[in-house]
Coordinates of C-alpha atoms (C1' of nucleotides) in Angstrom, one line a residue:
Chain A
M1185 CA -77.7 181.0 15.7
E1186 CA -77.6 178.1 13.3
E1187 CA -74.1 178.9 12.6
S1188 CA -72.5 179.1 16.2
S1189 CA -74.6 176.3 17.2
G1190 CA -73.8 174.2 14.2
V1191 CA -70.0 174.9 14.7
H1192 CA -70.2 174.0 17.9
S1193 CA -72.1 170.8 17.2
E1194 CA -70.0 170.0 14.4
E1195 CA -66.8 170.4 16.7
Y1196 CA -68.9 168.3 19.4
K1197 CA -69.6 165.7 17.0
V1198 CA -65.9 165.5 15.9
S1199 CA -64.6 165.4 19.3
S1200 CA -66.9 162.8 20.1
E1201 CA -66.0 160.7 17.1
K1202 CA -62.4 161.3 18.0
D1203 CA -62.6 159.6 21.5
K1204 CA -64.9 156.9 21.1
K1205 CA -65.0 156.9 25.0
R1206 CA -68.1 157.7 26.5
R1207 CA -68.6 161.3 26.5
L1208 CA -71.1 163.0 28.8
K1209 CA -73.3 165.3 27.3
T1210 CA -73.1 169.0 28.3
P1211 CA -75.7 170.3 30.4
A1212 CA -76.9 172.3 27.6
Q1213 CA -77.4 169.3 25.6
V1214 CA -78.9 167.6 28.1
M1215 CA -81.2 170.3 28.8
A1216 CA -82.3 170.6 25.3
L1217 CA -82.8 166.8 25.2
E1218 CA -84.8 167.0 28.4
K1219 CA -86.7 169.6 27.1
F1220 CA -87.4 168.0 24.0
Y1221 CA -88.2 164.7 25.7
N1222 CA -90.6 166.3 27.9
E1223 CA -92.6 167.5 24.8
H1224 CA -91.8 164.4 22.6
K1225 CA -90.9 161.2 24.1
Y1226 CA -91.0 159.6 20.7
P1227 CA -89.6 162.4 18.2
T1228 CA -89.7 161.6 14.8
E1229 CA -86.6 161.1 12.7
E1230 CA -87.0 164.8 11.5
M1231 CA -87.2 165.9 15.0
K1232 CA -84.4 163.9 16.0
S1233 CA -82.4 165.3 12.8
Q1234 CA -83.4 168.6 13.9
L1235 CA -82.4 168.2 17.5
S1236 CA -79.0 167.0 16.4
E1237 CA -78.1 169.6 14.3
Q1238 CA -79.4 172.1 17.2
I1239 CA -77.4 170.4 20.1
G1240 CA -74.6 168.6 18.1
L1241 CA -75.2 165.4 18.5
T1242 CA -75.5 162.4 16.3
E1243 CA -79.0 161.2 15.2
K1244 CA -77.8 158.0 16.8
Q1245 CA -77.0 159.7 20.0
I1246 CA -80.1 161.4 20.1
S1247 CA -82.1 158.3 19.5
G1248 CA -80.2 156.4 22.3
W1249 CA -80.7 159.0 24.5
F1250 CA -84.2 159.2 24.3
C1251 CA -84.3 155.3 24.1
H1252 CA -82.5 155.4 27.7
R1253 CA -84.5 158.5 28.8
R1254 CA -87.6 156.4 28.1
L1255 CA -86.2 153.7 30.1
K1256 CA -85.3 155.9 32.9
D1257 CA -88.9 157.0 33.0
K1258 CA -90.1 153.6 33.0
K1259 CA -88.0 152.5 35.5
S1260 CA -89.1 155.5 37.9
L1261 CA -92.3 154.3 37.3
R1262 CA -91.6 151.0 38.3
D1263 CA -89.9 151.7 41.5
E1264 CA -92.7 154.0 42.5
A1265 CA -95.0 151.2 41.7
C1266 CA -93.3 149.2 44.4
P1267 CA -95.8 147.9 47.0
S1268 CA -93.8 149.5 49.6
G1269 CA -96.0 152.2 49.1
R1270 CA -93.2 154.5 48.0
Q1271 CA -94.4 157.8 47.7
D1272 CA -93.5 160.8 45.7
H1273 CA -90.9 162.9 47.4
S1274 CA -92.0 166.1 46.4
S1275 CA -95.4 165.6 47.0
G1276 CA -95.9 163.0 49.6
V1277 CA -98.7 161.8 47.5
V1278 CA -98.8 158.3 46.5
Q1279 CA -98.2 158.4 42.8
D1280 CA -100.3 156.8 40.4
R1281 CA -97.2 156.3 38.4
G1282 CA -97.2 152.8 39.6
S1283 CA -100.2 151.8 38.0
G1284 CA -99.0 153.0 35.0
L1285 CA -96.2 150.4 34.9
G1286 CA -96.1 149.2 31.1
Q1287 CA -98.9 151.5 30.2
D1288 CA -97.0 154.3 30.0
S1289 CA -96.1 155.5 26.2
C1290 CA -92.5 155.9 27.3
G1291 CA -92.6 152.4 28.1
S1292 CA -94.2 149.8 26.9
T1293 CA -95.2 150.2 23.4
K1294 CA -93.5 146.9 22.9
H1295 CA -96.1 144.9 24.9
G1296 CA -98.6 146.3 22.6
D1297 CA -100.8 147.7 25.3
Y1298 CA -101.9 150.3 23.2
R1299 CA -100.3 149.8 20.0
N1300 CA -103.0 150.9 18.1
V1301 CA -102.3 154.5 19.4
D1302 CA -99.2 155.5 18.2
P1303 CA -97.4 156.3 21.3
R1304 CA -95.2 158.6 19.5
E1305 CA -98.2 160.5 18.2
V1306 CA -99.4 160.8 21.6
E1307 CA -96.3 161.7 23.4
S1308 CA -95.4 164.3 20.6
R1309 CA -98.9 165.8 20.8
R1310 CA -100.1 165.5 24.0
L1311 CA -98.9 168.4 25.3
Y1312 CA -100.0 170.9 23.0
R1313 CA -103.3 169.6 23.1
N1314 CA -104.1 170.5 26.5
D1315 CA -102.2 173.4 26.5
Y1316 CA -104.2 175.2 24.0
R1317 CA -107.2 173.7 24.8
A1318 CA -106.9 174.6 28.5
A1319 CA -105.5 177.7 27.6
G1320 CA -108.3 178.6 25.5
F1321 CA -106.2 179.4 22.7
T1322 CA -107.9 179.0 19.5
Y1323 CA -104.8 178.0 18.0
D1324 CA -104.5 174.3 17.6
N1325 CA -101.3 173.5 16.0
R1326 CA -101.7 170.0 17.2
S1327 CA -103.5 168.8 14.3
H1328 CA -100.4 169.0 12.4
Y1329 CA -99.3 166.0 14.2
T1330 CA -101.8 163.6 12.9
G1331 CA -105.1 163.3 12.1
T1332 CA -105.6 160.6 14.6
E1333 CA -106.0 163.4 17.2
S1334 CA -109.1 162.5 19.0
C1335 CA -110.6 162.3 22.4
T1336 CA -108.5 159.7 23.3
D1337 CA -105.9 161.8 22.7
N1338 CA -106.4 163.3 25.9
T1339 CA -106.4 160.2 27.6
S1340 CA -103.3 159.0 25.8
S1341 CA -101.7 162.2 26.3
E1342 CA -101.5 161.5 29.9
S1343 CA -100.0 158.4 29.4
S1344 CA -96.8 160.0 29.9
S1345 CA -95.0 159.1 33.0
S1346 CA -93.8 162.4 33.4
S1347 CA -94.9 164.4 36.3
Q1348 CA -95.9 166.8 33.9
D1349 CA -98.1 164.6 32.3
R1350 CA -99.8 164.1 35.7
L1351 CA -100.1 167.8 35.9
F1352 CA -101.5 168.3 33.0
S1353 CA -104.2 165.8 33.4
L1354 CA -105.0 168.0 36.4
A1355 CA -106.5 170.6 34.0
E1356 CA -109.0 168.0 32.8
D1357 CA -110.5 167.9 36.3
P1358 CA -113.5 170.0 36.4
D1359 CA -112.6 171.8 39.6
D1360 CA -109.4 172.4 38.1
R1361 CA -110.2 174.0 34.9
E1362 CA -108.5 177.1 35.9
N1363 CA -105.4 175.3 36.1
S1364 CA -105.5 174.3 32.4
R1365 CA -105.2 178.0 31.6
C1366 CA -101.6 177.8 33.0
L1367 CA -100.7 175.3 30.8
T1368 CA -98.4 176.4 28.0
H1369 CA -99.2 175.8 24.5
N1370 CA -95.9 173.7 24.1
G1371 CA -97.3 171.4 26.8
I1372 CA -95.1 172.4 29.6
I1373 CA -96.7 173.0 32.8
T1374 CA -97.1 176.2 34.2
P1375 CA -97.3 175.5 37.8
I1376 CA -100.3 178.2 38.0
N1377 CA -102.0 176.2 40.3
T1378 CA -100.0 175.1 43.2
N1379 CA -102.3 172.4 44.0
S1380 CA -101.6 171.1 40.7
A1381 CA -98.0 171.1 41.3
K1382 CA -98.3 169.7 44.6
I1383 CA -100.6 167.0 43.7
K1384 CA -98.6 166.4 40.6
G1385 CA -99.0 163.3 42.5
Y1386 CA -102.6 162.9 41.1
K1387 CA -102.6 162.3 37.5
P1388 CA -103.9 159.0 36.1
S1389 CA -102.2 158.3 32.8
G1390 CA -104.5 158.7 29.9
Y1391 CA -104.1 155.1 29.4
L1392 CA -105.3 154.5 32.9
K1393 CA -108.1 156.7 32.0
V1394 CA -109.0 154.3 29.1
K1395 CA -108.6 151.3 31.2
G1396 CA -110.4 152.6 33.9
E1397 CA -109.1 154.1 37.4
I1398 CA -110.5 151.1 38.8
E1399 CA -107.7 149.3 38.1
N1400 CA -105.6 151.2 40.3
A1401 CA -106.7 151.6 43.9
S1402 CA -104.4 154.2 44.6
I1403 CA -104.9 156.2 41.8
T1404 CA -108.5 156.2 42.4
A1405 CA -108.1 156.8 46.1
V1406 CA -105.9 159.7 45.2
K1407 CA -108.3 161.1 42.7
M1408 CA -111.2 160.7 45.2
Q1409 CA -109.2 162.5 47.5
L1410 CA -108.3 165.4 45.7
G1411 CA -111.7 165.5 43.8
G1412 CA -113.4 167.3 46.6
R1413 CA -110.7 169.4 47.6
Y1414 CA -108.5 170.0 45.0
R1415 CA -109.4 173.2 43.7
E1416 CA -107.7 176.4 42.4
D1417 CA -107.6 178.2 45.8
G1418 CA -107.5 175.0 47.9
P1419 CA -104.8 173.5 49.8
P1420 CA -103.3 170.6 48.1
L1421 CA -104.2 167.2 49.1
G1422 CA -106.8 168.4 51.1
V1423 CA -104.7 169.6 53.7
E1424 CA -105.9 172.6 55.3
F1425 CA -103.1 175.3 56.3
H1426 CA -103.9 177.7 58.9
P1427 CA -102.9 181.3 57.8
V1428 CA -99.7 182.2 58.7
P1429 CA -99.2 185.3 61.0
P1430 CA -97.7 188.2 58.8
G1431 CA -94.1 188.3 58.8
A1432 CA -93.8 184.8 60.5
F1433 CA -91.8 183.7 57.5
E1434 CA -89.7 186.8 57.0
S1435 CA -86.7 185.3 56.7
P1436 CA -83.5 186.6 56.2
I1437 CA -83.0 185.0 52.9
R1438 CA -85.5 186.3 50.7
N1439 CA -85.5 184.6 48.0
P1440 CA -88.0 185.6 45.5
I1441 CA -89.0 182.4 44.2
C1442 CA -89.1 180.5 47.6
E1443 CA -90.3 183.3 49.3
P1444 CA -94.1 183.1 49.3
S1445 CA -94.6 186.9 50.0
Y1446 CA -97.0 186.1 52.8
V1447 CA -100.4 186.7 52.2
G1448 CA -102.6 186.3 54.8
N1449 CA -103.5 189.3 53.2
S1450 CA -102.7 189.7 49.5
A1451 CA -103.1 193.4 50.0
L1452 CA -100.2 193.4 52.2
S1453 CA -97.9 192.0 49.6
H1454 CA -99.6 194.5 47.2
L1455 CA -98.5 197.4 49.4
S1456 CA -95.3 196.2 49.9
H1457 CA -92.7 198.7 48.7
S1458 CA -89.9 196.1 48.9
P1459 CA -88.0 196.1 45.8
D1460 CA -87.5 192.4 46.5
I1461 CA -91.0 191.6 46.2
S1462 CA -91.5 190.4 42.6
G1463 CA -94.5 191.3 40.7
L1464 CA -95.7 187.7 41.0
E1465 CA -95.5 188.0 44.7
R1466 CA -97.8 191.0 44.4
Q1467 CA -99.9 189.5 42.4
P1468 CA -103.5 190.0 44.3
S1469 CA -105.2 187.5 42.7
L1470 CA -103.3 184.7 44.4
S1471 CA -105.3 183.0 47.0
N1472 CA -104.5 183.4 50.3
R1473 CA -104.7 179.9 51.0
Y1474 CA -102.4 179.2 48.4
E1475 CA -100.0 181.8 49.4
V1476 CA -100.1 180.8 53.0
Y1477 CA -99.3 177.1 51.8
N1478 CA -96.7 178.5 50.0
S1479 CA -95.5 180.4 52.8
K1480 CA -95.4 177.7 55.0
L1481 CA -93.6 175.4 52.6
S1482 CA -91.1 178.0 51.9
S1483 CA -90.3 178.8 55.3
Q1484 CA -90.4 175.2 56.5
D1485 CA -88.0 173.9 53.7
L1486 CA -86.7 177.3 53.2
C1487 CA -84.0 175.9 51.1
V1488 CA -81.1 178.2 51.5
E1489 CA -80.5 177.9 47.9
G1490 CA -84.0 179.1 47.6
A1491 CA -84.4 179.1 44.4
Y1492 CA -83.5 176.0 44.0
C1493 CA -85.6 174.1 46.3
S1494 CA -87.1 172.2 43.1
S1495 CA -83.9 170.6 42.6
V1496 CA -84.4 168.4 45.5
H1497 CA -87.0 166.2 44.0
G1498 CA -86.4 162.6 44.1
S1499 CA -87.3 160.6 41.3
D1500 CA -86.4 161.3 37.6
Y1501 CA -89.9 162.6 37.3
Q1502 CA -89.0 165.0 40.0
D1503 CA -86.3 165.8 38.0
K1504 CA -88.7 166.8 35.4
I1505 CA -90.5 168.6 37.7
S1506 CA -87.5 170.2 39.0
Q1507 CA -86.8 171.3 35.7
H1508 CA -90.0 172.7 35.3
Q1509 CA -89.7 174.1 38.5
L1510 CA -86.6 175.4 37.6
K1511 CA -87.8 176.9 34.7
Q1512 CA -90.6 178.4 36.6
N1513 CA -87.9 179.6 39.0
L1514 CA -85.8 181.0 36.5
T1515 CA -88.9 182.7 35.1
V1516 CA -89.5 184.2 38.1
L1517 CA -86.0 185.2 38.8
N1518 CA -85.2 186.5 35.3
H1519 CA -88.3 187.4 34.8
T1520 CA -87.3 185.6 36.7
K1521 CA -85.2 181.8 35.8
P1522 CA -83.5 176.3 35.1
F1523 CA -83.3 174.0 33.4
S1524 CA -86.7 171.5 33.7
K1525 CA -85.8 174.6 35.2
R1526 CA -86.3 173.2 33.0
N1527 CA -87.5 173.1 33.0
S1528 CA -88.3 171.2 31.4
F1529 CA -85.5 173.2 25.5
L1530 CA -88.1 172.5 28.2
D1531 CA -86.4 174.8 30.5
F1532 CA -84.6 173.0 32.6
Y1533 CA -85.8 171.8 31.9
E1534 CA -87.0 172.8 32.5
D1535 CA -85.1 173.4 32.2
S1536 CA -82.2 175.8 31.1
P1537 CA -79.6 176.8 33.6
R1538 CA -82.1 175.2 35.8
E1539 CA -81.9 172.0 33.9
K1540 CA -78.2 172.3 34.6
I1541 CA -78.9 172.6 38.2
A1542 CA -81.2 169.8 38.2
Y1543 CA -78.6 168.0 36.4
N1544 CA -75.8 168.6 38.8
S1545 CA -78.0 168.3 41.7
K1546 CA -79.5 165.1 41.1
R1547 CA -77.4 163.2 43.5
K1548 CA -78.5 165.3 46.2
Q1549 CA -81.9 164.9 45.3
R1550 CA -81.8 161.3 45.5
M1551 CA -79.9 161.5 48.6
S1552 CA -82.4 163.9 50.2
G1553 CA -85.4 161.8 50.9
N1554 CA -87.3 164.6 52.5
C1555 CA -86.5 166.9 49.8
G1556 CA -90.1 166.3 48.8
A1557 CA -91.4 168.9 50.9
E1558 CA -88.9 171.4 49.7
G1559 CA -89.8 170.6 46.0
S1560 CA -93.5 170.8 46.8
G1561 CA -92.8 173.9 48.1
I1562 CA -91.1 175.4 45.4
D1563 CA -93.9 173.9 43.5
S1564 CA -96.5 175.6 45.3
V1565 CA -94.5 178.7 45.2
T1566 CA -94.0 178.9 41.6
N1567 CA -97.6 177.7 40.9
G1568 CA -98.8 180.2 43.1
H1569 CA -97.5 182.7 41.3
G1570 CA -99.2 181.6 38.2
H1571 CA -102.6 182.5 39.5
Y1572 CA -103.2 185.3 37.5
D1573 CA -106.3 185.4 35.6
G1574 CA -105.1 182.6 33.7
K1575 CA -102.9 185.1 31.9
I1576 CA -100.2 184.7 33.9
G1577 CA -99.9 181.3 33.1
S1578 CA -98.0 182.0 29.9
K1579 CA -95.5 183.9 32.1
L1580 CA -94.9 180.6 34.1
H1581 CA -94.3 178.6 31.0
D1582 CA -91.2 176.5 30.4
Y1583 CA -88.8 178.4 28.9
D1584 CA -89.3 177.2 25.6
D1585 CA -92.9 178.5 25.9
V1586 CA -91.6 181.8 26.9
S1587 CA -91.9 183.6 23.9
P1588 CA -88.9 185.8 22.6
N1589 CA -90.8 188.8 24.1
V1590 CA -90.6 187.4 27.7
I1591 CA -87.0 186.6 27.4
K1592 CA -86.1 190.0 26.0
R1593 CA -87.9 191.6 28.6
S1594 CA -86.8 189.5 31.3
E1595 CA -83.6 188.6 30.0
N1596 CA -84.1 184.9 31.4
F1597 CA -83.7 181.8 30.4
E1598 CA -86.8 180.8 28.8
L1599 CA -85.7 180.8 25.6
K1600 CA -87.2 179.2 22.6
P1601 CA -85.7 176.0 21.9
S1602 CA -83.5 176.8 19.1
I1603 CA -82.4 179.8 21.0
L1604 CA -82.1 177.8 24.3
I1605 CA -80.2 175.0 22.8
H1606 CA -77.8 177.3 21.0
N1607 CA -77.0 179.7 23.8
L1608 CA -76.7 176.6 26.0
C1609 CA -74.5 175.0 23.8
K1610 CA -72.5 177.8 23.2
S1611 CA -72.0 178.7 26.8
A1612 CA -71.9 175.2 28.1
D1613 CA -69.8 173.7 25.5
K1614 CA -67.5 176.5 25.3
E1615 CA -66.7 176.3 28.9
E1616 CA -65.3 173.1 30.1
R1617 CA -68.0 170.5 30.1
R1618 CA -67.8 170.2 34.0
P1619 CA -65.4 171.0 36.6
S1620 CA -63.2 168.3 37.5
T1621 CA -62.4 168.5 40.8
R1622 CA -64.5 168.1 44.0
M1623 CA -64.1 171.6 45.0
K1624 CA -65.7 172.7 42.1
K1625 CA -68.5 170.7 42.3
K1626 CA -69.1 171.5 45.8
K1627 CA -69.0 175.0 45.0
K1628 CA -71.4 174.0 42.1
D1629 CA -73.8 173.1 44.6
N1630 CA -73.4 176.1 46.4
E1631 CA -73.7 178.2 43.3
K1632 CA -75.8 175.9 41.2
W1633 CA -77.7 178.9 40.1
K1634 CA -74.8 180.7 39.4
G1635 CA -74.4 178.8 36.2
I1636 CA -77.9 179.4 35.1
E1637 CA -77.2 183.0 35.6
E1638 CA -74.4 183.0 33.9
Y1639 CA -75.8 181.6 31.0
G1640 CA -78.7 183.8 31.4
N1641 CA -76.2 186.6 31.5
Q1642 CA -74.9 185.6 28.3
V1643 CA -78.2 186.0 26.7
K1644 CA -78.6 189.0 28.8
L1645 CA -75.4 190.4 27.5
I1646 CA -76.5 189.8 23.8
K1647 CA -79.6 191.3 24.4
H1648 CA -79.4 194.1 27.0
P1649 CA -75.7 194.4 27.6
S1650 CA -76.2 197.7 29.7
N1651 CA -78.6 196.0 32.2
E1652 CA -76.9 195.2 35.2
M1653 CA -79.7 194.8 37.4
T1654 CA -80.3 191.3 38.7
V1655 CA -82.6 189.1 36.6
E1656 CA -85.4 189.1 39.2
K1657 CA -85.2 192.7 39.6
R1658 CA -85.4 193.2 36.0
V1659 CA -88.0 191.0 35.4
R1660 CA -90.4 191.4 38.4
P1661 CA -91.6 194.7 37.3
D1662 CA -93.0 192.9 34.0
L1663 CA -94.8 190.2 35.6
P1664 CA -97.8 191.9 36.7
K1665 CA -98.5 193.4 33.5
P1666 CA -101.3 191.8 31.7
D1667 CA -100.0 192.4 28.3
Y1668 CA -96.7 190.6 29.6
V1669 CA -98.5 187.0 29.1
K1670 CA -99.8 188.0 25.7
R1671 CA -96.4 189.0 24.2
A1672 CA -94.9 186.0 25.9
S1673 CA -97.2 183.6 24.8
L1674 CA -97.1 185.1 21.3
T1675 CA -93.6 185.5 20.0
G1676 CA -90.2 183.8 20.2
M1677 CA -91.4 180.3 18.9
P1678 CA -88.8 178.3 18.0
T1679 CA -87.9 178.0 14.3
W1680 CA -88.2 174.4 14.0
K1681 CA -89.0 172.8 10.8
Y1682 CA -91.7 170.8 12.2
Q1683 CA -93.4 173.6 14.1
G1684 CA -96.1 173.3 11.6
K1685 CA -96.6 170.2 13.2
G1686 CA -97.5 172.0 15.9
S1687 CA -94.3 171.0 17.8
V1688 CA -93.7 172.7 20.9
M1689 CA -92.1 175.0 18.8
G1690 CA -94.7 175.9 16.5
I1691 CA -96.0 179.6 16.4
P1692 CA -99.3 180.1 17.3
T1693 CA -100.9 181.6 14.0
S1694 CA -103.7 182.7 16.0
F1695 CA -102.0 185.3 17.4
S1696 CA -103.2 188.8 16.6
A1697 CA -100.9 190.8 14.5
D1698 CA -100.9 193.6 17.2
E1699 CA -99.5 191.3 19.5
T1700 CA -96.8 190.4 17.2
E1701 CA -96.2 193.9 16.3
E1702 CA -95.9 194.9 19.7
T1703 CA -93.4 191.9 20.4
S1704 CA -91.4 193.0 17.6
S1705 CA -91.4 196.7 18.5
Y1706 CA -90.4 195.9 21.9
L1707 CA -87.4 193.7 20.8
Chain B
dT1233 C1' -56.4 160.3 47.9
dT1234 C1' -58.8 156.1 47.6
dG1235 C1' -62.9 153.1 47.5
dT1236 C1' -67.5 152.5 46.8
dG1237 C1' -71.9 153.3 45.0
dT1238 C1' -74.8 155.5 41.5
dT1239 C1' -75.8 157.6 37.1
dT1240 C1' -75.0 158.2 32.6
dT1241 C1' -73.8 156.7 27.9
dA1242 C1' -72.9 153.4 24.4
dT1243 C1' -73.4 148.8 22.4
dT1244 C1' -75.8 145.0 21.4
dG1245 C1' -79.8 141.6 20.7
dC1246 C1' -84.4 140.7 20.4
dC1247 C1' -89.3 142.1 19.1
dT1248 C1' -92.6 144.4 16.5
dC1249 C1' -94.5 146.8 12.7
dC1250 C1' -94.4 148.4 7.9
Chain C
dG1285 C1' -85.8 143.2 5.5
dG1286 C1' -85.6 147.6 7.3
dA1287 C1' -86.5 150.8 11.0
dG1288 C1' -87.8 151.8 15.4
dG1289 C1' -87.8 150.5 20.1
dC1290 C1' -87.2 148.1 24.4
dA1291 C1' -84.2 145.5 27.3
dA1292 C1' -79.9 144.0 29.2
dT1293 C1' -75.2 145.0 29.8
dA1294 C1' -70.7 147.0 30.1
dA1295 C1' -67.8 150.9 30.8
dA1296 C1' -67.0 155.5 31.7
dA1297 C1' -67.9 159.4 34.9
dC1298 C1' -69.3 161.2 38.7
dA1299 C1' -70.6 161.9 43.8
dC1300 C1' -69.6 160.9 48.4
dA1301 C1' -67.7 159.1 52.4
dA1302 C1' -63.6 157.2 55.0

DNA sequence: TTGTGTTTTATTGCCTCC
DNA sequence: GGAGGCAATAAAACACAA
């Protein structure tokens, strides 16, 4: 991988240097960057170097990109902080981001609000910490980052402006402890809890926490609002949804992701013999309410693009979320499959093909103000799937969290960072950077998932050339498997130099040999 | 096809910290 | 003084509408 990626990188660098013109980064690169950014807003030089090698950009470009990305985040926060009472498109919940103005680590270290707390460290570590802790993993790779890790860490970790951060914070909520399980060790949100996703809205930044929620009335209000109702099986934002009659949402478009598998009765979904029903959907553990909620969302918004409702998020945060969702979606599809998804490296990233999608669909996201509902729908859906004994959580990780096992099994995008980047770069770069004609673009929109799938196929080809089934079908059967998660969480950790530091790619050493063995055997 | 608006990328200057 | 980061700016690339 290093080889090809390296070559590619070199090529890209050379070409970039050749024409000093502004050169757009390939979707793969953007995905990788986004993903990495989601985990490390302030990458160390080492990380930058590594990343630059991985995606074929110069360190300077990497630094610049991160810098601008942070600005973007900051700007987003600022915009949302507008007194106009802007709401999060995806959730419709008043975002607390506003309060985070200038408080987020990505933003104003300059202002010295929390200089004492190295934003870089915070950003870099925050995710892990939450993850593992939440997940109940004994493994703590965060220590590698710095000894500064402390309780404050938690708060600071939430300082991130990203929606993910907000989501993470949810895990801290006593009522939402379960959610924490869903968090991936890499810090990417595993939308296990729909509520979390939906409420992504609520998440006071760590800084805010430190400062006191009092400072932000909106945050406090939301917090209070969520406080009582926000629970694992409860509807988001305290909105009670009435159960939908079975079959009410039987849309011709049965998107595994958006399709919430109606669940007034989880048993029904269980009994369903439809091959289209993903394992996730069958999960009996999903709360009815939750499912109902999802059903509604999906049916209402029913993005035709189904899998891609998430791409409709508004802000750049939503972008991240999109990535995340995408990741999740991809995961579901390939094993499901984003990138951010994304999700959020981060799949997209989040991100993965998903990221690409998000990337391409950004404009649309912006344009559609009511997309929020769609986005939230997706969130809820994906998250809803996450409700599996907490184990399922790992399944829904961002792709980088997804271990090789998952990848192998599901053949989806969720690759570890190195793999992801490599593959993405390979596929994306080999192909033309972007379609030049509008027709292509339009097609792209219609087939935004296509690209992702293609990418996934590439990976798939390498791993399972013979498998012609769709990703979704291939994956679904595995989802319900309990050990699936186990495996997923175990292997496939990126081989980053700094993994020891507890980077996203770090490999939890706590995993049992059995698991590893199992994984390897599978592979 | 063209014009307009938005987003992304690159550059530069300034500031802060070590 | 150097390194890293933020902010402002310009320009290219892109998306969309007419």
